Short mmCIF file of C-alpha atoms and ligand atoms in Angstrom, two decimals:
data_model
loop_
_atom_site.label_atom_id
_atom_site.label_comp_id
_atom_site.label_asym_id
_atom_site.label_seq_id
_atom_site.Cartn_x
_atom_site.Cartn_y
_atom_site.Cartn_z
CA MET A 23 30.12 11.57 -18.47
CA VAL A 24 28.02 8.79 -16.91
CA PRO A 25 24.31 9.75 -16.89
CA ARG A 26 22.83 10.21 -13.37
CA ARG A 27 20.42 7.28 -13.79
CA ALA A 28 23.18 4.90 -14.92
CA PHE A 29 25.40 6.07 -12.07
CA ILE A 30 22.71 5.56 -9.45
CA ASN A 31 21.70 2.16 -10.84
CA ALA A 32 25.31 0.94 -10.88
CA PHE A 33 25.77 2.29 -7.36
CA VAL A 34 22.70 0.50 -6.08
CA GLN A 35 23.61 -2.79 -7.79
CA VAL A 36 27.11 -2.81 -6.31
CA SER A 37 25.86 -1.82 -2.89
CA SER A 38 23.06 -4.42 -2.90
CA THR A 39 25.59 -7.16 -3.69
CA LEU A 40 27.94 -5.94 -0.97
CA MET A 41 25.08 -5.72 1.46
CA ALA A 42 23.84 -9.21 0.65
CA ARG A 43 27.36 -10.53 1.30
CA ARG A 44 27.57 -8.59 4.54
CA LEU A 45 24.17 -9.75 5.74
CA PHE A 46 25.04 -13.35 4.88
CA ALA A 47 28.30 -13.01 6.78
CA SER A 48 26.43 -11.54 9.76
CA SER A 49 23.88 -14.31 9.91
CA GLN A 50 26.70 -16.88 9.83
CA ALA A 51 28.68 -15.05 12.47
CA GLY A 52 26.82 -15.20 15.79
CA ASP A 53 29.01 -15.91 18.80
CA ALA A 54 30.98 -18.66 17.18
CA THR A 55 33.33 -16.69 14.95
CA GLY A 56 33.25 -13.42 16.84
CA GLN A 57 32.92 -11.70 13.48
CA ARG A 58 31.94 -8.06 13.84
CA LEU A 59 28.49 -7.10 12.54
CA THR A 60 27.83 -4.03 10.43
CA ASN A 61 24.85 -1.74 10.49
CA TRP A 62 22.27 -1.91 7.69
CA SER A 63 23.99 0.49 5.33
CA GLY A 64 27.46 -0.86 6.04
CA ASN A 65 28.91 2.50 7.07
CA LEU A 66 29.56 1.22 10.60
CA THR A 67 31.23 -1.95 11.82
CA TYR A 68 30.34 -2.46 15.46
CA ALA A 69 33.28 -2.43 17.84
CA THR A 70 32.82 -5.97 19.12
CA GLY A 71 32.19 -9.34 17.55
CA SER A 72 30.82 -10.68 20.82
CA VAL A 73 27.08 -11.03 20.13
CA SER A 74 24.36 -13.07 21.89
CA TYR A 75 20.97 -13.95 20.47
CA PRO A 76 18.60 -14.52 23.46
CA ARG A 77 15.33 -16.35 22.87
CA SER A 78 13.50 -15.50 26.08
CA VAL A 79 13.26 -12.90 28.84
CA ASP A 80 15.11 -15.36 31.09
CA ASP A 81 17.97 -15.45 28.57
CA VAL A 82 18.04 -11.64 28.57
CA VAL A 83 18.12 -11.48 32.38
CA ARG A 84 20.97 -14.01 32.50
CA LEU A 85 23.00 -12.16 29.86
CA VAL A 86 22.42 -8.77 31.45
CA LYS A 87 23.66 -10.13 34.79
CA GLN A 88 26.60 -11.85 33.12
CA HIS A 89 28.03 -8.83 31.28
CA ASP A 90 29.54 -5.67 32.79
CA ARG A 91 28.64 -3.71 29.69
CA LEU A 92 26.37 -4.42 26.77
CA LYS A 93 24.01 -2.82 24.26
CA ALA A 94 20.77 -4.16 22.80
CA LEU A 95 20.58 -4.38 19.02
CA GLY A 96 17.41 -4.12 16.97
CA THR A 97 17.60 -4.41 13.20
CA ARG A 98 20.78 -2.26 13.00
CA HIS A 99 19.30 0.54 10.89
CA CYS A 100 20.90 3.42 12.80
CA PHE A 101 23.65 5.27 10.98
CA ASN A 102 25.60 6.39 14.04
CA THR A 103 27.08 4.56 17.04
CA ILE A 104 24.03 4.80 19.32
CA ALA A 105 23.70 0.98 19.31
CA ASP A 106 27.39 0.20 19.53
CA SER A 107 29.34 -1.42 22.34
CA PRO A 108 33.00 -2.28 22.63
CA ASP A 109 32.12 -5.16 24.96
CA HIS A 110 29.01 -7.10 24.07
CA LEU A 111 25.93 -6.86 21.85
CA LEU A 112 22.63 -8.53 22.55
CA SER A 113 20.58 -8.94 19.39
CA LEU A 114 16.87 -9.50 19.93
CA ARG A 115 16.28 -10.77 16.40
CA ASP A 116 14.95 -14.14 17.69
CA MET A 117 12.48 -12.54 20.12
CA ASN A 118 10.05 -11.58 17.40
CA HIS A 119 6.65 -12.86 18.45
CA VAL A 120 3.29 -11.24 19.01
CA ILE A 121 2.45 -12.02 22.63
CA ALA A 122 -1.12 -10.76 22.97
CA LEU A 123 -3.69 -8.77 21.08
CA ASP A 124 -6.26 -7.24 23.41
CA ALA A 125 -9.18 -6.33 21.13
CA GLN A 126 -11.10 -4.68 23.93
CA ALA A 127 -8.26 -2.51 25.21
CA ARG A 128 -7.10 -2.03 21.60
CA THR A 129 -3.49 -2.89 22.31
CA VAL A 130 -0.97 -5.38 21.03
CA THR A 131 1.98 -6.64 23.08
CA VAL A 132 5.05 -7.84 21.20
CA GLU A 133 8.51 -9.16 21.99
CA GLY A 134 11.39 -6.70 21.91
CA GLY A 135 12.91 -7.91 18.63
CA ILE A 136 9.88 -7.95 16.33
CA ASN A 137 9.97 -5.65 13.31
CA TYR A 138 7.02 -3.83 11.77
CA GLY A 139 7.14 -6.08 8.70
CA GLN A 140 6.49 -9.09 10.94
CA LEU A 141 3.90 -7.35 13.12
CA CYS A 142 1.70 -5.48 10.64
CA PRO A 143 0.28 -8.43 8.64
CA ARG A 144 -0.57 -10.12 11.96
CA LEU A 145 -2.51 -7.04 13.05
CA GLU A 146 -4.26 -6.80 9.70
CA GLU A 147 -5.37 -10.45 9.91
CA LYS A 148 -7.13 -9.60 13.18
CA GLY A 149 -8.66 -6.39 11.82
CA PHE A 150 -6.32 -3.87 13.46
CA ALA A 151 -3.85 -1.18 12.43
CA LEU A 152 -1.19 1.10 13.86
CA HIS A 153 -1.60 4.86 13.56
CA ASN A 154 1.52 5.33 11.44
CA LEU A 155 4.69 3.77 10.08
CA ALA A 156 8.16 4.93 9.02
CA SER A 157 9.32 4.92 5.40
CA LEU A 158 10.18 1.23 5.72
CA PRO A 159 8.73 -1.73 7.66
CA HIS A 160 12.10 -3.47 8.14
CA ILE A 161 12.99 -1.78 11.48
CA SER A 162 12.37 -3.23 14.95
CA VAL A 163 9.53 -1.81 17.03
CA ALA A 164 11.74 -1.40 20.12
CA GLY A 165 14.66 0.17 18.22
CA ALA A 166 12.34 2.53 16.34
CA CYS A 167 10.43 3.65 19.43
CA THR A 168 13.51 4.15 21.59
CA THR A 169 14.94 6.55 18.95
CA ALA A 170 11.66 8.43 18.26
CA THR A 171 11.32 7.14 14.71
CA HIS A 172 8.50 8.80 12.79
CA GLY A 173 6.43 8.79 9.64
CA SER A 174 4.51 11.83 8.45
CA GLY A 175 1.18 13.52 9.13
CA MET A 176 0.20 16.85 10.65
CA LYS A 177 -1.95 15.01 13.18
CA ASN A 178 0.28 11.96 13.63
CA GLY A 179 2.72 11.70 16.50
CA ASN A 180 5.89 9.67 15.95
CA LEU A 181 5.82 5.87 16.25
CA SER A 182 6.83 6.07 19.93
CA THR A 183 3.52 7.80 20.75
CA ALA A 184 1.75 4.46 20.16
CA VAL A 185 3.59 2.87 23.10
CA THR A 186 1.30 2.20 26.06
CA GLY A 187 3.53 -0.21 27.94
CA LEU A 188 7.12 -1.43 28.22
CA GLU A 189 8.93 -4.29 29.88
CA ILE A 190 12.60 -3.47 30.45
CA VAL A 191 15.35 -5.61 31.94
CA ALA A 192 17.35 -3.14 34.05
CA ALA A 193 21.08 -3.35 34.76
CA ASP A 194 20.78 -5.61 37.82
CA GLY A 195 18.51 -8.02 35.94
CA THR A 196 15.29 -6.71 37.48
CA ILE A 197 12.30 -6.81 35.15
CA VAL A 198 10.60 -3.39 35.20
CA THR A 199 7.15 -2.88 33.70
CA LEU A 200 5.70 0.51 32.89
CA SER A 201 2.24 1.22 31.58
CA LYS A 202 0.12 4.16 30.56
CA ALA A 203 -2.64 3.01 32.88
CA LYS A 204 -0.45 2.80 35.99
CA ASP A 205 2.34 5.31 35.55
CA GLU A 206 1.91 7.44 32.44
CA ALA A 207 4.45 10.08 33.51
CA ARG A 208 7.20 7.49 33.96
CA LEU A 209 6.25 5.87 30.66
CA HIS A 210 6.60 9.23 28.92
CA ALA A 211 10.07 9.51 30.40
CA ALA A 212 11.13 6.03 29.30
CA VAL A 213 9.66 5.46 25.83
CA VAL A 214 12.32 7.40 23.92
CA GLY A 215 14.97 5.81 26.10
CA LEU A 216 17.81 5.83 23.55
CA GLY A 217 18.73 2.31 24.63
CA ALA A 218 20.01 3.80 27.90
CA LEU A 219 17.59 2.25 30.38
CA GLY A 220 18.01 -1.44 29.72
CA VAL A 221 16.90 -4.14 27.34
CA ILE A 222 13.30 -3.76 26.17
CA THR A 223 11.82 -7.24 26.14
CA LYS A 224 8.16 -6.30 25.54
CA VAL A 225 6.39 -3.35 23.97
CA THR A 226 2.65 -2.69 24.10
CA LEU A 227 1.26 -0.51 21.31
CA ALA A 228 -2.12 1.16 20.83
CA VAL A 229 -4.01 -0.22 17.84
CA GLN A 230 -7.14 0.88 16.01
CA PRO A 231 -9.54 -0.79 13.56
CA THR A 232 -7.84 -1.51 10.25
CA PHE A 233 -8.21 1.00 7.44
CA ALA A 234 -7.51 1.07 3.74
CA MET A 235 -5.39 3.75 2.10
CA ARG A 236 -4.61 5.16 -1.31
CA GLN A 237 -1.42 6.85 -2.35
CA TRP A 238 -0.95 9.51 -5.02
CA VAL A 239 2.24 11.13 -6.20
CA PHE A 240 2.49 14.58 -7.79
CA GLU A 241 5.61 15.75 -9.64
CA ASP A 242 7.40 19.01 -10.15
CA GLN A 243 5.93 21.42 -7.70
CA PRO A 244 7.63 24.82 -7.75
CA LEU A 245 9.20 25.48 -4.36
CA SER A 246 7.54 28.90 -4.26
CA GLN A 247 4.15 27.15 -4.30
CA ALA A 248 5.17 24.57 -1.72
CA THR A 249 6.28 27.30 0.68
CA ALA A 250 3.33 29.63 -0.02
CA HIS A 251 0.83 26.82 0.68
CA PHE A 252 2.92 24.71 3.03
CA ASP A 253 0.29 23.90 5.66
CA GLU A 254 -2.37 23.18 3.03
CA ILE A 255 -0.06 20.82 1.14
CA MET A 256 1.12 19.02 4.26
CA SER A 257 -2.57 18.61 5.23
CA ALA A 258 -3.57 17.28 1.82
CA GLY A 259 -3.62 13.71 3.13
CA TYR A 260 -3.27 11.59 6.26
CA SER A 261 0.50 11.48 5.64
CA VAL A 262 2.37 13.71 3.21
CA SER A 263 6.04 13.65 2.16
CA LEU A 264 7.85 16.16 -0.04
CA PHE A 265 10.93 14.86 -1.88
CA THR A 266 13.47 17.28 -3.33
CA ASP A 267 17.11 17.28 -4.43
CA TRP A 268 17.26 21.08 -3.89
CA GLU A 269 18.46 21.40 -7.48
CA ARG A 270 15.88 23.41 -9.36
CA GLU A 271 13.86 25.21 -6.70
CA ARG A 272 11.17 22.57 -6.94
CA ILE A 273 9.74 19.70 -5.01
CA ASN A 274 10.48 16.70 -7.25
CA GLU A 275 7.67 14.55 -5.83
CA VAL A 276 4.83 15.04 -3.35
CA TRP A 277 3.58 11.73 -1.91
CA ILE A 278 0.08 11.93 -0.48
CA LYS A 279 -1.22 8.98 1.53
CA SER A 280 -4.95 9.24 2.22
CA ARG A 281 -7.27 7.03 4.17
CA ALA A 282 -9.64 5.43 1.67
CA ASP A 283 -12.59 6.77 3.70
CA GLY A 284 -11.18 10.34 3.60
CA ASP A 285 -11.08 13.13 1.04
CA VAL A 286 -9.14 12.60 -2.15
CA ARG A 287 -6.92 15.30 -3.60
CA LYS A 288 -7.02 15.22 -7.41
CA THR A 289 -4.99 18.40 -7.99
CA LEU A 290 -2.13 20.06 -6.15
CA PHE A 291 -1.67 23.56 -7.50
CA ASP A 292 0.64 23.33 -10.57
CA ALA A 293 2.16 19.95 -9.65
CA LYS A 294 1.54 17.19 -12.20
CA PRO A 295 -0.15 13.95 -11.11
CA ALA A 296 2.27 11.07 -11.74
CA THR A 297 1.19 8.61 -14.42
CA LYS A 298 3.21 5.64 -13.14
CA ASN A 299 4.58 4.41 -9.81
CA LEU A 300 7.69 6.36 -8.80
CA HIS A 301 10.66 5.87 -6.48
CA PRO A 302 11.53 8.91 -4.32
CA ILE A 303 14.80 8.97 -6.28
CA ALA A 304 13.04 9.35 -9.62
CA GLU A 305 15.90 7.72 -11.55
CA LEU A 306 15.34 4.41 -9.73
CA GLY A 307 12.66 1.90 -10.65
CA ALA A 308 9.61 1.81 -8.38
CA GLU A 309 9.48 -1.98 -7.91
CA ASN A 310 10.70 -1.62 -4.29
CA CYS A 311 8.06 1.01 -3.54
CA THR A 312 4.54 0.73 -2.22
CA GLU A 313 1.67 0.94 -4.72
CA GLN A 314 0.61 4.41 -5.89
CA LEU A 315 -1.84 5.85 -8.50
CA GLY A 316 -4.70 5.70 -6.02
CA VAL A 317 -4.85 1.90 -5.88
CA PRO A 318 -6.48 1.04 -2.54
CA GLY A 319 -4.61 -1.23 -0.15
CA PRO A 320 -4.16 -1.98 3.52
CA TRP A 321 -2.60 0.71 5.76
CA PHE A 322 0.71 -1.17 6.17
CA GLU A 323 1.21 -1.41 2.42
CA ARG A 324 0.69 2.32 1.85
CA LEU A 325 2.08 4.13 4.92
CA PRO A 326 5.72 3.08 4.26
CA HIS A 327 7.32 4.13 0.98
CA PHE A 328 9.20 0.85 0.66
CA ARG A 329 7.91 -2.71 0.55
CA MET A 330 8.98 -5.46 2.92
CA GLY A 331 11.15 -8.04 1.15
CA PHE A 332 12.87 -5.40 -1.00
CA THR A 333 15.81 -3.10 -0.34
CA PRO A 334 14.41 0.19 0.94
CA SER A 335 15.81 3.56 -0.07
CA SER A 336 19.08 3.38 -2.05
CA GLY A 337 21.14 0.91 -0.01
CA LYS A 338 24.69 2.17 0.24
CA GLU A 339 23.95 5.57 1.74
CA LEU A 340 24.16 7.78 4.81
CA GLN A 341 21.25 9.60 6.43
CA SER A 342 20.78 12.75 8.51
CA GLU A 343 17.56 14.35 9.67
CA TYR A 344 16.75 17.57 11.49
CA PHE A 345 13.58 18.59 13.32
CA VAL A 346 12.42 22.20 13.58
CA PRO A 347 9.23 23.58 15.17
CA ARG A 348 6.49 23.64 12.58
CA GLN A 349 6.05 27.40 12.71
CA HIS A 350 9.57 27.73 11.27
CA ALA A 351 9.05 25.18 8.50
CA VAL A 352 9.14 27.57 5.55
CA ASP A 353 12.14 29.54 6.83
CA ALA A 354 14.01 26.31 7.48
CA ILE A 355 13.23 24.98 3.99
CA LEU A 356 14.39 28.23 2.41
CA ALA A 357 17.59 28.12 4.47
CA ILE A 358 18.37 24.66 3.11
CA GLN A 359 17.41 25.68 -0.42
CA ARG A 360 20.08 28.40 -0.26
CA LEU A 361 22.63 25.63 0.40
CA GLY A 362 21.32 23.65 -2.60
CA PRO A 363 24.42 23.98 -4.81
CA ARG A 364 26.59 22.56 -2.00
CA ILE A 365 24.15 19.84 -0.96
CA THR A 366 22.89 18.41 -4.27
CA PRO A 367 26.16 16.83 -5.49
CA HIS A 368 26.35 14.67 -2.35
CA LEU A 369 22.67 13.83 -2.08
CA PHE A 370 20.44 11.02 -3.31
CA ILE A 371 17.29 12.76 -2.08
CA SER A 372 15.79 14.87 0.73
CA GLU A 373 12.39 14.34 2.33
CA ILE A 374 10.28 16.81 4.30
CA ARG A 375 7.68 15.41 6.71
CA ALA A 376 5.35 16.66 9.45
CA ILE A 377 5.13 15.15 12.94
CA ASP A 378 2.72 16.16 15.68
CA ALA A 379 3.86 17.18 19.17
CA ASP A 380 4.21 14.56 21.89
CA ALA A 381 4.90 14.30 25.61
CA LEU A 382 7.93 11.99 25.42
CA TRP A 383 10.87 13.57 27.25
CA MET A 384 13.66 12.74 24.80
CA SER A 385 11.61 13.00 21.61
CA PRO A 386 12.72 15.68 19.13
CA CYS A 387 9.01 16.55 18.90
CA TYR A 388 8.58 16.99 22.67
CA GLN A 389 5.79 19.52 23.10
CA GLN A 390 6.27 20.93 19.61
CA PRO A 391 4.57 20.08 16.33
CA SER A 392 7.56 19.66 14.04
CA ILE A 393 8.80 19.43 10.50
CA ALA A 394 11.62 17.00 9.76
CA LEU A 395 14.15 17.75 7.02
CA HIS A 396 15.79 14.50 5.97
CA PHE A 397 18.85 13.88 3.78
CA THR A 398 19.76 10.57 2.12
CA TRP A 399 23.42 11.11 1.29
CA LYS A 400 25.81 9.26 -0.99
CA GLN A 401 28.11 7.25 1.23
CA ASP A 402 30.95 9.77 1.30
CA TRP A 403 31.50 10.60 4.96
CA PRO A 404 34.38 13.06 4.43
CA ALA A 405 32.11 15.21 2.24
CA VAL A 406 28.99 14.74 4.35
CA SER A 407 30.85 15.50 7.58
CA GLN A 408 31.84 18.87 6.09
CA LEU A 409 28.26 19.67 5.14
CA LEU A 410 26.45 18.75 8.35
CA PRO A 411 27.90 21.61 10.43
CA VAL A 412 26.90 24.03 7.67
CA ILE A 413 23.32 22.73 7.67
CA GLU A 414 23.21 22.75 11.48
CA ARG A 415 24.43 26.37 11.51
CA GLU A 416 21.69 27.43 9.08
CA LEU A 417 19.05 25.68 11.18
CA ALA A 418 20.42 26.90 14.52
CA PRO A 419 17.99 29.87 14.76
CA PHE A 420 15.16 27.31 14.82
CA LYS A 421 16.67 25.35 17.73
CA VAL A 422 17.15 22.33 15.52
CA ARG A 423 17.18 18.84 17.03
CA PRO A 424 18.76 15.93 15.11
CA HIS A 425 17.31 12.44 14.65
CA TRP A 426 18.82 10.18 17.34
CA GLY A 427 19.54 7.37 14.87
CA LYS A 428 21.13 9.36 12.05
CA LEU A 429 24.31 11.36 11.52
CA PHE A 430 24.84 14.79 13.02
CA THR A 431 27.69 16.95 14.24
CA LEU A 432 25.90 19.24 16.68
CA ALA A 433 28.10 20.02 19.68
CA PRO A 434 27.01 17.99 22.73
CA ALA A 435 26.40 21.12 24.83
CA VAL A 436 24.10 22.55 22.16
CA LEU A 437 22.25 19.26 21.76
CA GLN A 438 21.82 18.92 25.51
CA SER A 439 20.46 22.48 25.75
CA ARG A 440 17.66 21.51 23.35
CA TYR A 441 16.22 18.89 25.76
CA GLU A 442 14.65 20.50 28.80
CA ARG A 443 13.93 17.14 30.46
CA LEU A 444 17.47 15.81 29.98
CA GLY A 445 18.42 16.28 33.64
CA ALA A 446 15.41 14.26 34.76
CA PHE A 447 16.13 11.65 32.08
CA ARG A 448 19.69 11.26 33.39
CA LYS A 449 18.27 10.58 36.86
CA LEU A 450 15.93 7.97 35.42
CA ALA A 451 18.81 6.32 33.54
CA ALA A 452 20.85 6.25 36.76
CA GLU A 453 17.95 4.52 38.51
CA PHE A 454 17.75 1.79 35.88
CA ASP A 455 21.47 1.58 35.36
CA PRO A 456 23.52 3.09 38.22
CA ARG A 457 26.89 1.81 36.92
CA GLY A 458 26.51 2.64 33.24
CA LYS A 459 26.13 -0.93 31.99
CA PHE A 460 24.09 0.26 28.98
CA GLN A 461 26.09 3.43 28.30
CA ASN A 462 28.42 3.91 25.38
CA ALA A 463 30.47 6.73 23.92
CA PHE A 464 27.51 8.05 21.93
CA LEU A 465 25.34 8.42 25.02
CA SER A 466 27.99 9.94 27.22
CA ARG A 467 28.88 12.48 24.53
CA THR A 468 25.38 13.41 23.41
CA SER A 469 23.43 13.14 26.64
CA ASP A 470 26.24 13.39 29.17
CA LEU A 471 24.94 10.24 30.77
CA PRO A 472 27.33 8.90 33.39
CA PRO A 473 30.08 6.92 31.69
CA SER A 474 30.41 3.27 32.44
CA GLU A 475 32.69 2.24 35.30
CA ARG A 476 34.89 0.56 32.71
CA SER A 477 36.04 3.03 30.10
CA THR A 478 38.01 1.04 27.57
CA GLU A 479 36.17 2.32 24.50
CA THR A 480 37.43 0.80 21.27
CA PRO A 481 36.30 2.96 18.37
CA SER A 482 34.06 1.23 15.85
CA SER A 483 35.13 1.32 12.22
CA PHE A 484 33.12 4.08 10.69
CA ALA A 485 33.10 4.15 6.88
CA THR A 486 36.79 4.46 6.05
CA ASP A 487 38.31 4.23 9.49
CA HIS A 488 37.24 7.68 10.60
CA ASP A 489 37.06 8.25 14.29
CA PHE A 490 33.31 8.45 14.20
CA TYR A 491 32.83 9.59 17.75
CA TRP A 492 34.93 12.62 17.14
CA CYS A 493 33.74 13.38 13.62
CA ALA A 494 30.06 12.88 14.18
CA LEU A 495 29.51 14.20 17.64
CA HIS A 496 31.85 17.13 18.01
C1 FAD B 530 16.52 2.87 4.92
C2 FAD B 530 16.17 3.53 6.22
C3 FAD B 530 15.00 4.25 6.31
C4 FAD B 530 14.66 4.88 7.52
N1 FAD B 530 13.49 5.56 7.58
C5 FAD B 530 13.16 6.21 8.70
C6 FAD B 530 11.95 6.95 8.80
O1 FAD B 530 11.12 6.93 7.89
N2 FAD B 530 11.72 7.67 9.93
C7 FAD B 530 12.60 7.69 10.95
O2 FAD B 530 12.35 8.40 11.94
N3 FAD B 530 13.74 6.96 10.92
C8 FAD B 530 14.03 6.22 9.83
N4 FAD B 530 15.17 5.48 9.79
C9 FAD B 530 15.99 5.38 11.01
C10 FAD B 530 15.54 4.20 11.87
O3 FAD B 530 14.18 4.18 12.04
C11 FAD B 530 16.14 4.29 13.26
O4 FAD B 530 17.50 4.30 13.11
C12 FAD B 530 15.70 3.13 14.18
O5 FAD B 530 16.29 3.30 15.43
C13 FAD B 530 16.11 1.79 13.62
O6 FAD B 530 15.67 0.75 14.46
P1 FAD B 530 16.59 -0.53 14.65
O7 FAD B 530 15.76 -1.61 15.21
O8 FAD B 530 17.35 -0.82 13.43
O9 FAD B 530 17.57 0.01 15.79
P2 FAD B 530 19.13 -0.28 16.03
O10 FAD B 530 19.93 0.54 15.09
O11 FAD B 530 19.40 -1.75 16.06
O12 FAD B 530 19.26 0.32 17.51
C14 FAD B 530 18.90 1.66 17.73
C15 FAD B 530 18.86 1.98 19.22
O13 FAD B 530 17.83 1.21 19.81
C16 FAD B 530 18.36 0.45 20.88
N5 FAD B 530 17.61 -0.79 20.92
C17 FAD B 530 17.25 -1.58 19.90
N6 FAD B 530 16.53 -2.61 20.35
C18 FAD B 530 16.45 -2.47 21.69
C19 FAD B 530 15.85 -3.20 22.74
N7 FAD B 530 15.16 -4.31 22.50
N8 FAD B 530 15.99 -2.75 23.99
C20 FAD B 530 16.66 -1.62 24.27
N9 FAD B 530 17.23 -0.87 23.33
C21 FAD B 530 17.13 -1.30 22.06
C22 FAD B 530 19.83 0.26 20.54
O14 FAD B 530 20.60 -0.03 21.69
C23 FAD B 530 20.13 1.62 19.97
O15 FAD B 530 20.29 2.54 21.02
C24 FAD B 530 15.53 4.81 8.64
C25 FAD B 530 16.71 4.06 8.54
C26 FAD B 530 17.01 3.41 7.35
C27 FAD B 530 18.27 2.61 7.27
#
């Protein structure tokens, strides 16, 4: 039998090579060859090879007017078809500049294609920081915010809560600007826009003075302790993540990220302080991970788990994530633990994080402090697609909401019933996009947004030619 570490290492090596080839192919492709792009993990080949790479807002306006149907692409890190289009894709990868840093107002305005890895060092240079980051800096600001991407922290809202202004090119080419100062309610409606409102060409984010952080990892915490002291553990730092494979009723690793000016936690019940840097998948080397062992460093090199310039996570993988109201955290964790024997064989690792409530209509944390239960799966969709409905059934009593950018099988009617502002959001989408130019199969199935006038959906290739729309959304 191949040992787990050897298996995972071989898996990651093969997938990194494949991914490098794929990425190289993508960057060569552009419009010229019409070659179809894949998403980051390679589980999805987008349905069209027709891709434009605008360099300015004027380019975006022209392209939006030119095409009957199109979708904006960020850094392609979503695992489902939310970003897909059978007709045309508009990648904002070349619109990646910082436009203005307003030190007095404490905001930064960026172009719609910039990623956090490009933005954060620029902020640091000027003495500023964002309130939080996801597990990786590689994702685009616009793509992350429009899908309610989050990090962790009992008092930290998701990344979208930092948005104080948006510039969106609507379906008729009109440039719409929204800001917290002028129209906060409308901004709240639009920030988690699921790519349905138009092409985001500018995002303004709240910033704060830079801060240093330290990161500690503890190993082997009995699950009984983690559940008995859940709130205390999740409050043990500015941002706390629990990693488990659900195998031995334990939390494999607790990652605590503390502000250097805050309290330091030297002990964590019976968990053992790690003596070297660790990867969340303990069998993998930690060279791709941010510095641990209490070494101080800037916020953007401690808040993510993975370093820019390295492959985050495992590589060839699938991801799912489910949000439940924080008051149900322990019951939800115990429900998943009971499924452990079924889950573990298909899993690389699970992560449990805390996210504060927000006021963003389509955010899974809308008006509820939440806990997110994340799963990094081996890339075996037939097996994972069997497990997701089981997990969703176990979490149903807690009115679970899935991550918009990851894989789920929740029935559309159930999903829609979990968003009380969905009706109003549909009206907003119809205002920006009356003829469904920015709609796709994912949006019409999950949100029941009006389908596009043209309905010639070509299914994308999902993993091994599964009909993703059907498998993942029904
Ligand atoms: C390794 C890995 C780790 C991850 N870690 C986390 C994590 O810690 N927390 C978390 O919450 N999620 C996480 N995710 C999920 C990820 O944050 C989301 O999928 C996010 O949406 C990715 O952003 P993107 O730029 O790649 O978006 P894409 O996949 O390119 O697009 C996503 C959506 O945004 C829309 N969009 C993108 N750009 C624009 C634009 N300019 N205008 C209008 N619409 C636009 C697209 O149309 C689509 O609807 C992770 C994913 C991976 C692969």
